Amino acid sequence: MKVAIGCDHGGLNIKNAIIEYLKENGIEFTDFGCYTEESVDYPIYGYKVAKEVSDNSDTLGVLCCGTGIGISMSANKVKGIRAAVCTNEFMAEMTRRHNNSNIICMGGRIIDEAMAVKLTDIFLNTEFEGDRHTKRVDMITAIEEGTFEL
Ligand code: RB5
């Protein structure tokens, strides 16, 4: 498993803490920026990480902005992406188990560094359950592909 990580200025604080965690645990990652507190546009980083995850099935994504919302919206426009905003441990676990999310999104103005590291750790170490959840995730894909029918 590899990790693609990115942020805007609002998420730089928690991204830096997560990168320390990735290094300490020997997890291979690519940092798609941003790298300073200068104001930037979150769709750029949402897109870069989402594209990397979409193109590589062995890669999970981590995205951080002020709230986690704008960058998740941006990532979710890329085909094959299921990006989930998480603010607590239960959400980080369940979005892997039930939604097969491939990107976790967090807000640097919502949670602190320790919580961001904890949620990332849970997300990266939880497997998709499959079974009845496969059908539902497939329905999300069908909506994306324009083939969903009721
Ligand atoms: C940047 O000020 C802020 O709008 C951004 O980080 C994010 O919270 C958007 O959803």
Coordinates of C-alpha atoms and ligand atoms in Angstrom, one line a residue:
M1 CA 0.0 0.0 0.0
K2 CA 1.2 3.5 -0.9
V3 CA -0.2 6.8 0.2
A4 CA -0.8 10.0 -1.8
I5 CA -1.1 13.0 0.5
G6 CA -2.0 16.7 -0.2
C7 CA -3.4 19.8 1.4
D8 CA -4.1 23.5 1.1
H9 CA -2.9 26.1 3.6
G10 CA -5.8 25.4 5.9
G11 CA -4.7 21.7 6.3
L12 CA -0.9 22.1 6.3
N13 CA -0.6 21.7 10.1
I14 CA -2.3 18.3 10.2
K15 CA -0.7 17.2 6.9
N16 CA 2.8 17.8 8.4
A17 CA 1.8 15.7 11.5
I18 CA 0.5 12.9 9.3
I19 CA 3.7 12.9 7.2
E20 CA 5.7 12.4 10.4
Y21 CA 3.5 9.4 11.2
L22 CA 4.0 8.0 7.7
K23 CA 7.8 8.3 8.0
E24 CA 7.9 6.8 11.5
N25 CA 5.9 3.8 10.3
G26 CA 7.8 3.3 7.1
I27 CA 4.8 3.9 4.9
E28 CA 5.7 4.9 1.3
F29 CA 4.1 8.2 0.3
T30 CA 4.1 11.0 -2.2
D31 CA 3.4 14.5 -1.0
F32 CA 1.6 16.5 -3.6
G33 CA 1.8 19.8 -1.7
C34 CA 1.1 22.5 -0.7
Y35 CA 4.3 23.1 1.3
T36 CA 3.8 26.6 2.8
E37 CA 1.1 28.6 4.6
E38 CA 0.7 30.8 1.6
S39 CA -3.0 30.8 0.5
V40 CA -3.6 28.4 -2.4
D41 CA -6.7 26.8 -4.1
Y42 CA -7.7 23.5 -2.6
P43 CA -9.1 22.0 -5.9
I44 CA -5.5 21.8 -7.2
Y45 CA -4.4 19.5 -4.4
G46 CA -7.7 17.6 -4.3
Y47 CA -7.3 16.8 -8.0
K48 CA -3.6 15.8 -7.9
V49 CA -4.1 13.3 -5.1
A50 CA -7.4 12.0 -6.5
K51 CA -5.8 11.4 -9.9
E52 CA -2.9 9.5 -8.3
V53 CA -5.4 7.3 -6.4
S54 CA -7.6 6.8 -9.4
D55 CA -4.7 5.7 -11.5
N56 CA -3.1 3.4 -8.9
S57 CA -5.2 0.7 -7.2
D58 CA -2.5 0.1 -4.5
T59 CA -2.7 3.7 -3.4
L60 CA -4.9 5.4 -0.7
G61 CA -5.2 9.1 -0.4
V62 CA -5.1 11.6 2.5
L63 CA -6.3 15.2 1.9
C64 CA -6.5 18.1 4.3
C65 CA -8.0 21.6 4.0
G66 CA -9.6 23.9 6.6
T67 CA -12.7 21.8 6.9
G68 CA -12.0 18.8 4.8
I69 CA -15.1 19.7 2.7
G70 CA -13.8 21.7 -0.3
I71 CA -11.0 19.3 -1.0
S72 CA -13.3 16.3 -0.7
M73 CA -15.7 17.8 -3.1
S74 CA -12.9 18.4 -5.6
A75 CA -11.5 14.8 -5.2
N76 CA -14.9 13.2 -5.6
K77 CA -15.2 14.7 -9.1
V78 CA -12.5 12.4 -10.3
K79 CA -13.6 9.0 -11.7
G80 CA -13.2 6.1 -9.2
I81 CA -12.8 8.3 -6.2
R82 CA -14.7 7.8 -2.9
A83 CA -13.4 10.6 -0.7
A84 CA -14.9 10.9 2.8
V85 CA -14.6 13.7 5.3
C86 CA -14.0 12.2 8.7
T87 CA -14.0 14.0 12.1
N88 CA -13.9 11.0 14.5
E89 CA -12.6 7.4 14.8
F90 CA -15.9 5.8 14.0
M91 CA -16.2 7.6 10.7
A92 CA -12.7 6.7 9.7
E93 CA -13.3 3.1 10.4
M94 CA -16.8 2.8 8.9
T95 CA -16.0 4.6 5.7
R96 CA -13.4 1.9 4.9
R97 CA -15.5 -1.0 6.1
H98 CA -18.7 0.0 4.4
N99 CA -18.0 2.6 1.7
N100 CA -14.6 1.3 0.5
S101 CA -13.4 4.9 0.6
N102 CA -10.1 5.5 -1.1
I103 CA -9.4 9.0 0.2
I104 CA -9.8 10.3 3.8
C105 CA -10.3 14.1 4.1
M106 CA -9.8 16.1 7.3
G107 CA -10.0 19.7 8.4
G108 CA -7.0 21.4 10.0
R109 CA -9.5 23.9 11.5
I110 CA -11.7 21.1 12.8
I111 CA -9.5 18.5 14.4
D112 CA -6.0 18.7 16.0
E113 CA -2.8 17.0 14.8
A114 CA -3.1 14.0 17.2
M115 CA -6.7 13.3 16.0
A116 CA -5.6 13.6 12.3
V117 CA -2.9 11.0 12.9
K118 CA -5.2 8.7 14.7
L119 CA -7.9 8.9 11.9
T120 CA -5.2 8.3 9.3
D121 CA -3.9 5.3 11.1
I122 CA -7.4 3.8 11.4
F123 CA -8.2 4.5 7.8
L124 CA -5.0 2.9 6.4
N125 CA -5.4 -0.2 8.6
T126 CA -9.1 -1.0 8.0
E127 CA -10.3 -3.3 5.2
F128 CA -13.4 -3.1 3.2
E129 CA -16.0 -5.7 4.4
G130 CA -17.4 -6.5 1.0
D131 CA -20.6 -8.6 1.1
R132 CA -23.7 -6.5 1.0
H133 CA -21.6 -3.3 0.9
T134 CA -20.2 -4.3 -2.5
K135 CA -23.6 -3.9 -4.1
R136 CA -24.0 -0.4 -2.6
V137 CA -20.5 0.8 -3.7
D138 CA -21.2 -0.6 -7.2
M139 CA -24.4 1.6 -7.2
I140 CA -22.2 4.7 -6.4
T141 CA -20.0 3.7 -9.4
A142 CA -23.1 3.3 -11.6
I143 CA -24.3 6.8 -10.7
E144 CA -20.8 8.1 -11.6
E145 CA -20.9 6.2 -14.9
G146 CA -24.4 7.3 -15.8
T147 CA -25.7 3.7 -15.9
F148 CA -27.7 3.8 -12.6
E149 CA -31.3 2.8 -13.0
L150 CA -34.1 2.6 -10.4
Ligands
RB5_1 C1 -9.4 28.0 2.8 O1 -9.6 29.2 3.5 C2 -10.6 27.1 3.1 O2 -11.7 27.6 2.4 C3 -10.3 25.7 2.7 O3 -9.2 25.3 3.4 C4 -11.4 24.7 3.0 O4 -11.9 24.8 4.3 C5 -12.5 24.6 2.0 O5 -13.4 23.8 2.1

